[in-house]
Amino acid sequence: LKRFWGYILTISIEELASEIEPSETSLLLGAGASVESGAPLGSELTQYLIDRFQIPDANKLNLADLSSLIEMKKGRKPFI
């Protein structure tokens, strides 16, 4: 057993990485990760998506709802 970010893993990180299918995997980062990495804040990403996909009246949507709307209207491939 190994520890990774405080969690006990029953397999190694290398084994876990070898099992990942990129086309079936999403990377999820918490808010804390974006601050230090230089990634945009949620509000910045939301505004970028609104501008990029020209979604009118989307300012009231949260990032999750906006993402779903873009995927429904434009398709998954352009969104990724």
Short mmCIF file of C-alpha atoms in Angstrom, two decimals:
data_model
loop_
_atom_site.label_atom_id
_atom_site.label_comp_id
_atom_site.label_asym_id
_atom_site.label_seq_id
_atom_site.Cartn_x
_atom_site.Cartn_y
_atom_site.Cartn_z
CA LEU A 1 0.00 0.00 0.00
CA LYS A 2 1.21 3.48 -0.85
CA ARG A 3 0.04 6.93 0.16
CA PHE A 4 -0.81 9.53 -2.46
CA TRP A 5 -2.09 12.95 -1.32
CA GLY A 6 -3.14 11.38 1.95
CA TYR A 7 -5.04 8.50 0.33
CA ILE A 8 -4.01 4.89 0.58
CA LEU A 9 -3.63 3.30 -2.85
CA THR A 10 -3.75 -0.42 -3.40
CA ILE A 11 -1.88 -0.02 -6.72
CA SER A 12 1.10 2.09 -7.70
CA ILE A 13 0.79 5.44 -9.45
CA GLU A 14 2.53 3.89 -12.46
CA GLU A 15 -0.05 1.09 -12.63
CA LEU A 16 -2.89 3.57 -12.26
CA ALA A 17 -1.44 5.74 -15.05
CA SER A 18 -1.13 2.73 -17.35
CA GLU A 19 -4.84 1.96 -16.87
CA ILE A 20 -6.04 5.43 -17.88
CA GLU A 21 -7.81 5.74 -21.24
CA PRO A 22 -7.32 9.38 -22.36
CA SER A 23 -10.53 9.40 -24.42
CA GLU A 24 -12.50 8.30 -21.36
CA THR A 25 -10.75 10.44 -18.75
CA SER A 26 -11.41 13.94 -17.45
CA LEU A 27 -8.96 15.87 -15.34
CA LEU A 28 -10.59 17.60 -12.40
CA LEU A 29 -8.71 20.30 -10.53
CA GLY A 30 -9.92 21.95 -7.39
CA ALA A 31 -9.87 25.70 -6.96
CA GLY A 32 -6.65 25.53 -4.99
CA ALA A 33 -4.78 23.91 -7.86
CA SER A 34 -5.60 26.70 -10.28
CA VAL A 35 -4.22 29.47 -8.07
CA GLU A 36 -0.64 28.21 -7.92
CA SER A 37 -0.54 26.71 -11.43
CA GLY A 38 -1.57 29.89 -13.19
CA ALA A 39 -4.75 28.31 -14.59
CA PRO A 40 -7.70 30.69 -14.88
CA LEU A 41 -10.12 31.16 -12.02
CA GLY A 42 -13.60 29.73 -12.53
CA SER A 43 -15.03 33.16 -13.29
CA GLU A 44 -12.29 33.82 -15.86
CA LEU A 45 -12.85 30.46 -17.52
CA THR A 46 -16.60 31.08 -17.59
CA GLN A 47 -16.13 34.44 -19.31
CA TYR A 48 -13.62 32.94 -21.76
CA LEU A 49 -16.13 30.23 -22.75
CA ILE A 50 -18.95 32.76 -23.12
CA ASP A 51 -16.76 34.85 -25.44
CA ARG A 52 -15.24 31.89 -27.31
CA PHE A 53 -18.55 30.17 -28.06
CA GLN A 54 -20.63 33.36 -28.29
CA ILE A 55 -23.31 32.23 -25.86
CA PRO A 56 -25.72 35.15 -25.34
CA ASP A 57 -27.17 35.87 -21.90
CA ALA A 58 -24.94 33.25 -20.30
CA ASN A 59 -23.58 35.49 -17.54
CA LYS A 60 -26.07 34.04 -15.06
CA LEU A 61 -24.90 30.45 -15.63
CA ASN A 62 -22.33 28.75 -13.45
CA LEU A 63 -19.36 27.02 -15.08
CA ALA A 64 -20.92 23.54 -14.93
CA ASP A 65 -24.20 24.66 -16.52
CA LEU A 66 -22.40 26.72 -19.14
CA SER A 67 -20.19 23.77 -20.03
CA SER A 68 -23.22 21.53 -20.46
CA LEU A 69 -24.96 24.12 -22.61
CA ILE A 70 -21.94 24.56 -24.87
CA GLU A 71 -21.56 20.81 -25.27
CA MET A 72 -25.25 20.45 -26.17
CA LYS A 73 -25.25 23.34 -28.66
CA LYS A 74 -21.81 23.01 -30.21
CA GLY A 75 -20.88 19.37 -29.59
CA ARG A 76 -18.17 17.81 -27.48
CA LYS A 77 -15.32 17.96 -29.99
CA PRO A 78 -15.23 21.78 -30.42
CA PHE A 79 -15.63 22.19 -26.67
CA ILE A 80 -12.59 20.10 -25.87
#
